mmCIF file of C-alpha atoms and ligand atoms in Angstrom:
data_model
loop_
_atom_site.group_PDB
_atom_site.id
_atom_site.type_symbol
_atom_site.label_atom_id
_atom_site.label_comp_id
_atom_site.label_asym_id
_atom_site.label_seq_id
_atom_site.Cartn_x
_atom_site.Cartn_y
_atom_site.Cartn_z
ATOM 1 C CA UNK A 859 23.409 18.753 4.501
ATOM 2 C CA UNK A 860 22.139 17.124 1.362
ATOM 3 C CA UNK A 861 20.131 14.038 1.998
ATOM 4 C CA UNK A 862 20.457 10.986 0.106
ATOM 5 C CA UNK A 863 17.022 8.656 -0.549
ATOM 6 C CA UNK A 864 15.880 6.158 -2.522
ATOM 7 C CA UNK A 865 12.868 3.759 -3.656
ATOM 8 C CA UNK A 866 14.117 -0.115 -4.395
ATOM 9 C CA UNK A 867 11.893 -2.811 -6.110
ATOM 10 C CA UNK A 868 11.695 -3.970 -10.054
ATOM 11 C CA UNK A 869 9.722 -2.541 -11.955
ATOM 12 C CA UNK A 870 10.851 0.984 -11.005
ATOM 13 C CA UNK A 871 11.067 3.085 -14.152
ATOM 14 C CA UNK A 872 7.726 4.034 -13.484
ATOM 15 C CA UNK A 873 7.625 4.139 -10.139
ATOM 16 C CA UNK A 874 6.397 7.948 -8.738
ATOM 17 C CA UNK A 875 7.683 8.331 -5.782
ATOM 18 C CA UNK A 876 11.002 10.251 -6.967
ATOM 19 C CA UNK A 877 8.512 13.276 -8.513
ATOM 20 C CA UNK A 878 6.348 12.859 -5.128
ATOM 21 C CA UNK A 879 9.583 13.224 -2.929
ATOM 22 C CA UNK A 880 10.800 15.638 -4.978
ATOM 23 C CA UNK A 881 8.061 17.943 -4.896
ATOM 24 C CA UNK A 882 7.608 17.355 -0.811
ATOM 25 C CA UNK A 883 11.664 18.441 -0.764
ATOM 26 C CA UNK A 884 10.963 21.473 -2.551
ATOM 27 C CA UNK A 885 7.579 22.238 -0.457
ATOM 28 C CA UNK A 886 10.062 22.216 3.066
ATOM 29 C CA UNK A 887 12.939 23.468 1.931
ATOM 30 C CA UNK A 888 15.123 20.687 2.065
ATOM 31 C CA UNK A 889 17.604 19.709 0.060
ATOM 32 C CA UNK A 890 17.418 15.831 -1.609
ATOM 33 C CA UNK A 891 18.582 13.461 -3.962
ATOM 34 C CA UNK A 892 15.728 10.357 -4.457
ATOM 35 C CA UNK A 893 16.245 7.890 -6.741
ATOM 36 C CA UNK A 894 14.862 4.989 -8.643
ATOM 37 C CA UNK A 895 16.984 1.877 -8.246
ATOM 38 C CA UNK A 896 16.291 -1.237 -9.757
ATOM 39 C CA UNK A 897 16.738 -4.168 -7.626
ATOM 40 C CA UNK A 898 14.912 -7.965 -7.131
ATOM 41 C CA UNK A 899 15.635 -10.436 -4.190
ATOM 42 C CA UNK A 900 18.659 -11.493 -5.325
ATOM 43 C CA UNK A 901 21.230 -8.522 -5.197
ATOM 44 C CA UNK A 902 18.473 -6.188 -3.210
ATOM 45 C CA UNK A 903 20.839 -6.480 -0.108
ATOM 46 C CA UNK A 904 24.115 -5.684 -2.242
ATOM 47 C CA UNK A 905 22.451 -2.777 -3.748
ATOM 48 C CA UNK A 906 21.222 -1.417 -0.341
ATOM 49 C CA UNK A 907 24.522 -1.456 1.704
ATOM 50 C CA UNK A 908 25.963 0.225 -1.491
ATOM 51 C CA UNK A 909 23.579 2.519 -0.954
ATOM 52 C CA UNK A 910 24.148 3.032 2.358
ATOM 53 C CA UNK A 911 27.969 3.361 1.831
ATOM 54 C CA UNK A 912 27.478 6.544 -0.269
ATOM 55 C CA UNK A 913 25.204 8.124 2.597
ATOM 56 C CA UNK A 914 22.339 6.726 2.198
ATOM 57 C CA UNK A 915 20.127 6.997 5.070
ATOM 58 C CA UNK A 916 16.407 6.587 4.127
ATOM 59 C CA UNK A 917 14.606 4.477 1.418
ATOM 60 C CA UNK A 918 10.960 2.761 0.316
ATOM 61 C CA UNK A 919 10.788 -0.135 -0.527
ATOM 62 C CA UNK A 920 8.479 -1.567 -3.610
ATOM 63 C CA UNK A 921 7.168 -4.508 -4.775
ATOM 64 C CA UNK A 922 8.372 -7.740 -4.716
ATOM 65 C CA UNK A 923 10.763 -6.330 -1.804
ATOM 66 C CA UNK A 924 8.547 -5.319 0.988
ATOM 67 C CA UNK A 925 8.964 -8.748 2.857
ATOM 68 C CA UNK A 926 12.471 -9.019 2.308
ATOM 69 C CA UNK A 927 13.529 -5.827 3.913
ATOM 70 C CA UNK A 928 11.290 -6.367 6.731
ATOM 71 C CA UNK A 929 14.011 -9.752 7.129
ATOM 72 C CA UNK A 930 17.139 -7.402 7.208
ATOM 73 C CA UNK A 931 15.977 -4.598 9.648
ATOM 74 C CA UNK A 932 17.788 -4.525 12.888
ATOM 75 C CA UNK A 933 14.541 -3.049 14.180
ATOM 76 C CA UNK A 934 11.073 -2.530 13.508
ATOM 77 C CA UNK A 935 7.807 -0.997 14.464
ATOM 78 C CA UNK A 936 4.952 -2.574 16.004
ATOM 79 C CA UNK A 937 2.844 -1.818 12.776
ATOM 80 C CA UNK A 938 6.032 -3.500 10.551
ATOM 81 C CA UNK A 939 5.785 -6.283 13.015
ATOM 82 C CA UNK A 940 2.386 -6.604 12.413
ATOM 83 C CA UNK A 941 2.285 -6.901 8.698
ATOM 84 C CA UNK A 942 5.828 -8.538 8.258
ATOM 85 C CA UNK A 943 6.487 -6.260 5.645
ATOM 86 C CA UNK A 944 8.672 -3.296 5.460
ATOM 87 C CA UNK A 945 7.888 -0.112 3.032
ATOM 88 C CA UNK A 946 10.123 2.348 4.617
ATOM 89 C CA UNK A 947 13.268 1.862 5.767
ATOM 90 C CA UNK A 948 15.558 4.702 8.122
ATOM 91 C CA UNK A 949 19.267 4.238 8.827
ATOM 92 C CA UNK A 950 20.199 3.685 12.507
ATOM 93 C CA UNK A 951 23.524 3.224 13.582
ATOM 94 C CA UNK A 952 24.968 0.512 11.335
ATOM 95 C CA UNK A 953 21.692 -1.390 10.595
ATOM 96 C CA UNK A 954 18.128 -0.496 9.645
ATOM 97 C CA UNK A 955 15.452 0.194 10.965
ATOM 98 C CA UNK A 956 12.045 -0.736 9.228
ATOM 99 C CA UNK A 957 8.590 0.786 8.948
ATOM 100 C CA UNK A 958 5.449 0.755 7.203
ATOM 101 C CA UNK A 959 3.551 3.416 6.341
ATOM 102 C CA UNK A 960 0.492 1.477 4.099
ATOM 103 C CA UNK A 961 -1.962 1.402 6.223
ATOM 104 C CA UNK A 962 -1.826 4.745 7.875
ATOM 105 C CA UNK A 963 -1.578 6.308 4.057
ATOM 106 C CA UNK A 964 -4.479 4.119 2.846
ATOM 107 C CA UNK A 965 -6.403 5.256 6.009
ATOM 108 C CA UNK A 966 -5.787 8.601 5.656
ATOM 109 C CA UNK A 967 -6.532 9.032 2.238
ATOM 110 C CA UNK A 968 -10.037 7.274 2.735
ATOM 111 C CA UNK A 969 -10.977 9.157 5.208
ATOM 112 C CA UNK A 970 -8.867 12.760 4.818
ATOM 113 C CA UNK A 971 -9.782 12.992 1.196
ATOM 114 C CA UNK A 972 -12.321 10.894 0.069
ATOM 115 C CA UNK A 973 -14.486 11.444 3.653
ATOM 116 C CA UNK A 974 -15.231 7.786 3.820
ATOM 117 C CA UNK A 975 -16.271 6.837 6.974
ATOM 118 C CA UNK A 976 -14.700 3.449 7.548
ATOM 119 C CA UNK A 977 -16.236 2.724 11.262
ATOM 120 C CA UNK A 978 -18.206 -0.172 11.300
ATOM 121 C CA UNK A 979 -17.946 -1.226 7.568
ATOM 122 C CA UNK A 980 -18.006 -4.905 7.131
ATOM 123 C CA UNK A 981 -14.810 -5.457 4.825
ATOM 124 C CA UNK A 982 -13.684 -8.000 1.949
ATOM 125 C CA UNK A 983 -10.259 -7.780 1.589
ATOM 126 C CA UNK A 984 -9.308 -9.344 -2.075
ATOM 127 C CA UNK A 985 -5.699 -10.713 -1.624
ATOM 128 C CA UNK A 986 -3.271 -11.914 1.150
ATOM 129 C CA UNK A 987 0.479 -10.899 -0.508
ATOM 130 C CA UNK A 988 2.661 -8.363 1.072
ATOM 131 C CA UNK A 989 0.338 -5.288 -0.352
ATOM 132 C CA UNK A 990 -2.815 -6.974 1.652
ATOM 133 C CA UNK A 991 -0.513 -7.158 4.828
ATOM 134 C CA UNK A 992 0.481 -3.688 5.102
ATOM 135 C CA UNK A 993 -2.836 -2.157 5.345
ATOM 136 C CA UNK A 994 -5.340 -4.952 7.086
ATOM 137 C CA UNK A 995 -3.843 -4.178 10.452
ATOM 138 C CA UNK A 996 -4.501 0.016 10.156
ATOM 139 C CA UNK A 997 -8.583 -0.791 8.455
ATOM 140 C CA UNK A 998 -8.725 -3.037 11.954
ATOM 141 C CA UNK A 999 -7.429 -0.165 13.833
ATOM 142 C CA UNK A 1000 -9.707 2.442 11.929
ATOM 143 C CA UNK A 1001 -12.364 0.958 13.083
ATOM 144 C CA UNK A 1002 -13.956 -1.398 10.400
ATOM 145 C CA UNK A 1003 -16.392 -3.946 11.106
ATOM 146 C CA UNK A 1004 -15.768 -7.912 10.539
ATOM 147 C CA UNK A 1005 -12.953 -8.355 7.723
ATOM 148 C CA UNK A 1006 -13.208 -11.196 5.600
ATOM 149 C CA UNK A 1007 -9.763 -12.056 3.498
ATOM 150 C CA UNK A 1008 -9.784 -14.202 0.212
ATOM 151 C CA UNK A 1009 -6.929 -15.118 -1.496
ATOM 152 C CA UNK A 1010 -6.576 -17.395 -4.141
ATOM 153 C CA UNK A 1011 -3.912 -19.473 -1.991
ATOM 154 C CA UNK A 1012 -5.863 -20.094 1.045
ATOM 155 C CA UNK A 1013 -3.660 -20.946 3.094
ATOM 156 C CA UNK A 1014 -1.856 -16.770 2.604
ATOM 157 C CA UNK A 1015 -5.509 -15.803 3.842
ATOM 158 C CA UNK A 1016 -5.579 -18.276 6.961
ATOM 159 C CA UNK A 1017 -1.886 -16.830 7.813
ATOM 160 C CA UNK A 1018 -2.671 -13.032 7.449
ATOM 161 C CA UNK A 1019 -5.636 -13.899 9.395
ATOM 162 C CA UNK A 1020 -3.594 -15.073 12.198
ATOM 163 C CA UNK A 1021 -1.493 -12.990 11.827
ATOM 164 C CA UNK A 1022 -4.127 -10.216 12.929
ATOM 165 C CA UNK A 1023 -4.851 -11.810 15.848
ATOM 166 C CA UNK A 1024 -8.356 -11.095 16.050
ATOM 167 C CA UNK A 1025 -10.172 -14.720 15.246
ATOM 168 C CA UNK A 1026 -13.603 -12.604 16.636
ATOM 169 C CA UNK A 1027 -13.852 -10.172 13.748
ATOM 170 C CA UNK A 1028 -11.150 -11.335 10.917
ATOM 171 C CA UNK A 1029 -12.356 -14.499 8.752
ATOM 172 C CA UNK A 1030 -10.551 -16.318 5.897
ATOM 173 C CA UNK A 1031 -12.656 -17.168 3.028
ATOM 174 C CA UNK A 1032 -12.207 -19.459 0.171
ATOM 175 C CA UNK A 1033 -12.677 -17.485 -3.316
ATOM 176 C CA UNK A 1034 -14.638 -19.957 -4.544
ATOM 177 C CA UNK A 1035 -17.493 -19.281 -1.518
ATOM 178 C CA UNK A 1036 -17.692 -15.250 -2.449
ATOM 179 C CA UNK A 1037 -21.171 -15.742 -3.870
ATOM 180 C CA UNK A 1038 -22.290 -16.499 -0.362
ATOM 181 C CA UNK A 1039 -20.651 -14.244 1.494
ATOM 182 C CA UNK A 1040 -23.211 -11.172 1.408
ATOM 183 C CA UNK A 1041 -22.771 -7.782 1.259
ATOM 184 C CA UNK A 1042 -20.136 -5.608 1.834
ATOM 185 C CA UNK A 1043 -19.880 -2.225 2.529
ATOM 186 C CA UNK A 1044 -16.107 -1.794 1.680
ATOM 187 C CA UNK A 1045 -14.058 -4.205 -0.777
ATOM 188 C CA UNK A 1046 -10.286 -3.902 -0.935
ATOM 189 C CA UNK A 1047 -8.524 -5.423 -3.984
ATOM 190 C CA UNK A 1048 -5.113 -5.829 -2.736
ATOM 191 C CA UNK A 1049 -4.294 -8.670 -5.795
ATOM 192 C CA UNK A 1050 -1.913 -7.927 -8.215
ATOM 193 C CA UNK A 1051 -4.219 -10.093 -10.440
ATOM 194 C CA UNK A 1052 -4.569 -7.138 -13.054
ATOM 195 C CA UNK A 1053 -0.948 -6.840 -13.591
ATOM 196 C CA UNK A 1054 -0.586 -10.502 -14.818
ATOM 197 C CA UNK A 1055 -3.680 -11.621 -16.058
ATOM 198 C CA UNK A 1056 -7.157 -11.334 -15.081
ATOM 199 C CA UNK A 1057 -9.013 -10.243 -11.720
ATOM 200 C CA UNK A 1058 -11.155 -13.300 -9.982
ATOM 201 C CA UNK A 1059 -14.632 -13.570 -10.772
ATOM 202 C CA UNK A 1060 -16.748 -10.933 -8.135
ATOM 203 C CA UNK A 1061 -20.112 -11.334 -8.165
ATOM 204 C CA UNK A 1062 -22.584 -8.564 -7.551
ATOM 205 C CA UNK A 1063 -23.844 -9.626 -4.243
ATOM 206 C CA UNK A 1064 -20.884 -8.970 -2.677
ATOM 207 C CA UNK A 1065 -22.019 -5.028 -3.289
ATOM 208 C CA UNK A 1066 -24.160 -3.504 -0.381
ATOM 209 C CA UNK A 1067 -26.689 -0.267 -0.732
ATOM 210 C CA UNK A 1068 -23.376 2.256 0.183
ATOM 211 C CA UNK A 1069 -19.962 0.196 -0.529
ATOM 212 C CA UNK A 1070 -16.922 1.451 -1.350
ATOM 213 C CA UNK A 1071 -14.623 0.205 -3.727
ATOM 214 C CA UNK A 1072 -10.458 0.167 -3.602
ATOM 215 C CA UNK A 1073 -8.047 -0.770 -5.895
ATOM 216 C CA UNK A 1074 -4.082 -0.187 -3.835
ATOM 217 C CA UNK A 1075 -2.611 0.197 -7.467
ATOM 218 C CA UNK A 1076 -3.289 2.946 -9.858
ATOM 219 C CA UNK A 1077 -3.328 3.875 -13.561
ATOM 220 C CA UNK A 1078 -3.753 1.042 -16.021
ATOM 221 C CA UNK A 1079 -3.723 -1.821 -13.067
ATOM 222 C CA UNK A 1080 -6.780 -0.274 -11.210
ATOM 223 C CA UNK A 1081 -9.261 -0.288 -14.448
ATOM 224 C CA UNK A 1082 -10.637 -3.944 -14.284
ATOM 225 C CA UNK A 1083 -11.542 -3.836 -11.006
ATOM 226 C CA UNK A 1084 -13.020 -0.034 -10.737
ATOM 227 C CA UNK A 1085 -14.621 -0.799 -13.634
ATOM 228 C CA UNK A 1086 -16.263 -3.466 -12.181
ATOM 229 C CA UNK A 1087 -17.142 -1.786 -9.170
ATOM 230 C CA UNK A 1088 -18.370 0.753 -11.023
ATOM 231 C CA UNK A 1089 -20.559 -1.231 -12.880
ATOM 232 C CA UNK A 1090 -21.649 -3.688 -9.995
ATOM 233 C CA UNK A 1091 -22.952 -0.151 -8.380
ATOM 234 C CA UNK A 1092 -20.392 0.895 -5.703
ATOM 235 C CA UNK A 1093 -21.139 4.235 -4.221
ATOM 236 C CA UNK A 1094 -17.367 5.424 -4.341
ATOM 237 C CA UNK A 1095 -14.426 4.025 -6.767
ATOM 238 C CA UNK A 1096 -11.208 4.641 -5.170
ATOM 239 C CA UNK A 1097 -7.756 3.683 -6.780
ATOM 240 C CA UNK A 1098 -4.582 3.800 -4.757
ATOM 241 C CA UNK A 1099 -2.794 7.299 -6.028
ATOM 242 C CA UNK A 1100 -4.156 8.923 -2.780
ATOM 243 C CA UNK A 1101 -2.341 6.247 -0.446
ATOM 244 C CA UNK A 1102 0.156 5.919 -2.684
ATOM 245 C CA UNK A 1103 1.322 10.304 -2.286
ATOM 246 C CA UNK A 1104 0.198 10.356 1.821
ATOM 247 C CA UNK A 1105 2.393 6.636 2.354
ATOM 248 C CA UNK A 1106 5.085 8.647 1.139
ATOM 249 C CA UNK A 1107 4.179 11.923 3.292
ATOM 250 C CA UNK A 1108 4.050 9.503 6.250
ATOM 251 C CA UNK A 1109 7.907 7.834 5.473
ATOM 252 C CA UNK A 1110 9.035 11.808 4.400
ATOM 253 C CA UNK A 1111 8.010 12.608 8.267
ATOM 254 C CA UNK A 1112 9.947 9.582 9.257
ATOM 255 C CA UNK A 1113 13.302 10.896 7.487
ATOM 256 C CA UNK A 1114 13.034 14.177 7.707
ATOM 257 C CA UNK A 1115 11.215 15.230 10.906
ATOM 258 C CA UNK A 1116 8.826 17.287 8.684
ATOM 259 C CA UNK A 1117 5.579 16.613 7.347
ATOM 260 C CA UNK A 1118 4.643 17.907 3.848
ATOM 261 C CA UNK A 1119 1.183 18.751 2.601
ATOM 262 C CA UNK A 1120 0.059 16.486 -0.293
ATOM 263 C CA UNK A 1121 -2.845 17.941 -1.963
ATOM 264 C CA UNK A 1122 -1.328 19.721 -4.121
ATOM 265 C CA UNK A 1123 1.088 16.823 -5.509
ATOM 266 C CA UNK A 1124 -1.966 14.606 -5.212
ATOM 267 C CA UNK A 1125 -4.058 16.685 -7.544
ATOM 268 C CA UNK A 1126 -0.551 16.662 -10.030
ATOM 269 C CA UNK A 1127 -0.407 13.361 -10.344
ATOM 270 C CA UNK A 1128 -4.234 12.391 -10.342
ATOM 271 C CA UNK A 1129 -4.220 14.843 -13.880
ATOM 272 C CA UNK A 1130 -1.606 12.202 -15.308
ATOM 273 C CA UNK A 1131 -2.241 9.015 -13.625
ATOM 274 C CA UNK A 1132 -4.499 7.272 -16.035
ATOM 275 C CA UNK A 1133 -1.899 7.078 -18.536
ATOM 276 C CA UNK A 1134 0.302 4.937 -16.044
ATOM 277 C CA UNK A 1135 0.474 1.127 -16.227
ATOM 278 C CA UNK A 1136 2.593 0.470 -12.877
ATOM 279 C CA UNK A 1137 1.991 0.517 -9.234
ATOM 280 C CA UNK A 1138 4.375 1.097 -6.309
HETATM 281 P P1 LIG T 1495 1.848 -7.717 -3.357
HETATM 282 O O1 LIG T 1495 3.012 -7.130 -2.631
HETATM 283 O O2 LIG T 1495 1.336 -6.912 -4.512
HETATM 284 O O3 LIG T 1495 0.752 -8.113 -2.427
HETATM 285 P P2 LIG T 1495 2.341 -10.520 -3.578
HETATM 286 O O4 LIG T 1495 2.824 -10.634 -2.164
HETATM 287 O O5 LIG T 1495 3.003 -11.306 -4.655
HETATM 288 O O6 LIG T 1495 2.412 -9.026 -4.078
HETATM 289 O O7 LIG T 1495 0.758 -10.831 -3.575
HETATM 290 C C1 LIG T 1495 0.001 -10.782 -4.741
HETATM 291 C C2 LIG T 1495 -1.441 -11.063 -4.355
HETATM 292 O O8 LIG T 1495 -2.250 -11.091 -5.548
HETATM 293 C C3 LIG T 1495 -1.641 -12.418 -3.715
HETATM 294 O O9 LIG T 1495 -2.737 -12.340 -2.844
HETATM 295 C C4 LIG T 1495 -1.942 -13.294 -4.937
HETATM 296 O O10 LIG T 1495 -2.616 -14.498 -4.639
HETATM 297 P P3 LIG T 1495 -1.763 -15.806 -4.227
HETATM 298 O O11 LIG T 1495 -1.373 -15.607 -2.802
HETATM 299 O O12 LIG T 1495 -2.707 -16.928 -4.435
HETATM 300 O O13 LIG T 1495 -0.577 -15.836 -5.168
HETATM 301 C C5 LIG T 1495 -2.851 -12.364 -5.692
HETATM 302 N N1 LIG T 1495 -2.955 -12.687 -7.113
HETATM 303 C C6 LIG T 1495 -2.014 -12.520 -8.068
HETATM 304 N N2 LIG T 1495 -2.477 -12.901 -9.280
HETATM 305 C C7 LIG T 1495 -3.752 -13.323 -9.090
HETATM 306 C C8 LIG T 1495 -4.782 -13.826 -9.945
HETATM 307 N N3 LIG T 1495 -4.590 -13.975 -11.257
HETATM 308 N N4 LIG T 1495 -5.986 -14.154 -9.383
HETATM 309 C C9 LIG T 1495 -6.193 -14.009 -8.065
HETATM 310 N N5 LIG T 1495 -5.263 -13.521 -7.201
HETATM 311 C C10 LIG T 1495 -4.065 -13.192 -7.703
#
């Protein structure tokens, strides 16, 4: 039986994930419709039951959404829980139930294809929105050192903080205190500062002998802040096309039972993705 799928959020013109899905559907044999469907907070839940009423039974969920559908979900998994967001969502019975599958995409790709290491690294995570949420619990569970979370709102860094429940190794940071923080050997910029304006001021200390640089979006919203890292002599530059292709393996599984192979829609994408401005 044809399956019906979907990614919600605004902006989604750009959004990749109906070419990703598309090629995983073709990859397993399965037949699939995925669209692209516009939708903010206010007529997200109208959109979704419509959805839902023309056999709907899986979707992802984009920015500014993912908090919002973690609300509706009948049900959720620990990891949701965790990040009180929702990226993936899978019909059950009449409601929904809600996943996320950030963290494990952004672990996997850091460690499957870039063969980071992340045991042990002492973190800065740039950024305490819903993006920031869905992956700090799986670098905790990967085995990172102490993570330090600035946010330009403090008080978003003090919640995700205890939110994480681990006061021994997570500490929020005020941005304005970065200079003496010391060095890093990983640095996560989960800000959508480059979308709107400008990214904070980093210094250089921040950089240690062998750290690692991420940016969660890709194309034209990763550039300031790879750039920078580049410049401020990170040892690896790493925008967020990898998680963005294995999140979507990881909800595929979810749906479908079936988990695709993503190298080859990685290596696609990464040909064309410096000529896209949006994340997802
Ligand atoms: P997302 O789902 O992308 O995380 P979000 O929940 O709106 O979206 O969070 C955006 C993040 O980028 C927040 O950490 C936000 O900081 P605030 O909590 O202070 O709003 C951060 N951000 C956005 N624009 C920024 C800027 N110009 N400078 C610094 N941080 C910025």
């Amino acid at each position: 039986m044809r399956k019906h799928h979907a990614v919600f959020g605004t902006p989604i013109s750009h959004s990749l994930s109906p070419r990703i899905h598309a090629a995983f559907a073709r990859q397993c044999g399965i037949e699939l419709d995925y669209l692209a469907i516009e939708a903010d907070a206010g007529d997200f839940r109208a959109k979704l039951d419509d959805f839902a009423a023309h056999g709907g039974t899986g979707a992802n969920v984009t920015l500014p959404l993912k908090e919002a559908a973690f609300a509706l979900c009948s049900e959720a998994s620990e990891r949701a829980r965790r990040a009180g967001a929702v990226n993936t969502l899978v019909r059950a019975g009449d409601g929904w139930h809600g996943d996320n599958t950030d963290g494990a995409g952004l672990v996997r790709d850091l460690t499957g294809r870039h063969m980071l290491d992340l045991r042990a690294r002492r973190t800065l995570l740039l950024g305490a929105g819903g993006a920031a949420r869905g992956i700090a619990p799986a670098l905790l569970e990967a085995g990172i050192g102490e993570l330090t979370i600035v946010n330009r709102t403090p008080e978003r860094a003090d919640a995700l903080a205890d939110a994480l429940g681990e006061p021994g190794r997570v500490h929020p940071r005020y941005l304005g205190d970065l200079a003496a923080l010391g060095e890093f050997d990983l640095i996560v910029n989960a800000t959508s500062a480059a979308r709107g304006g400008q990214l904070p001021a980093l210094p250089r200390s921040l950089v240690g002998r062998r750290c690692a640089a991420v940016d969660l979006s890709y194309g034209e919203a990763a550039i300031p802040f790879l750039a920078w890292a580049r410049a401020n002599g990170c040892h690896d530059a790493v925008d967020g096309l990898g998680m963005l292709v294995e999140q979507a393996a990881e909800s595929f599984a979810l749906w479908l039972g079936t988990r695709p192979e993503t190298d080859g829609v990685y290596a696609e994408l990464s040909g064309r993705a410096a000529a896209l401005v949006t994340a997802d």
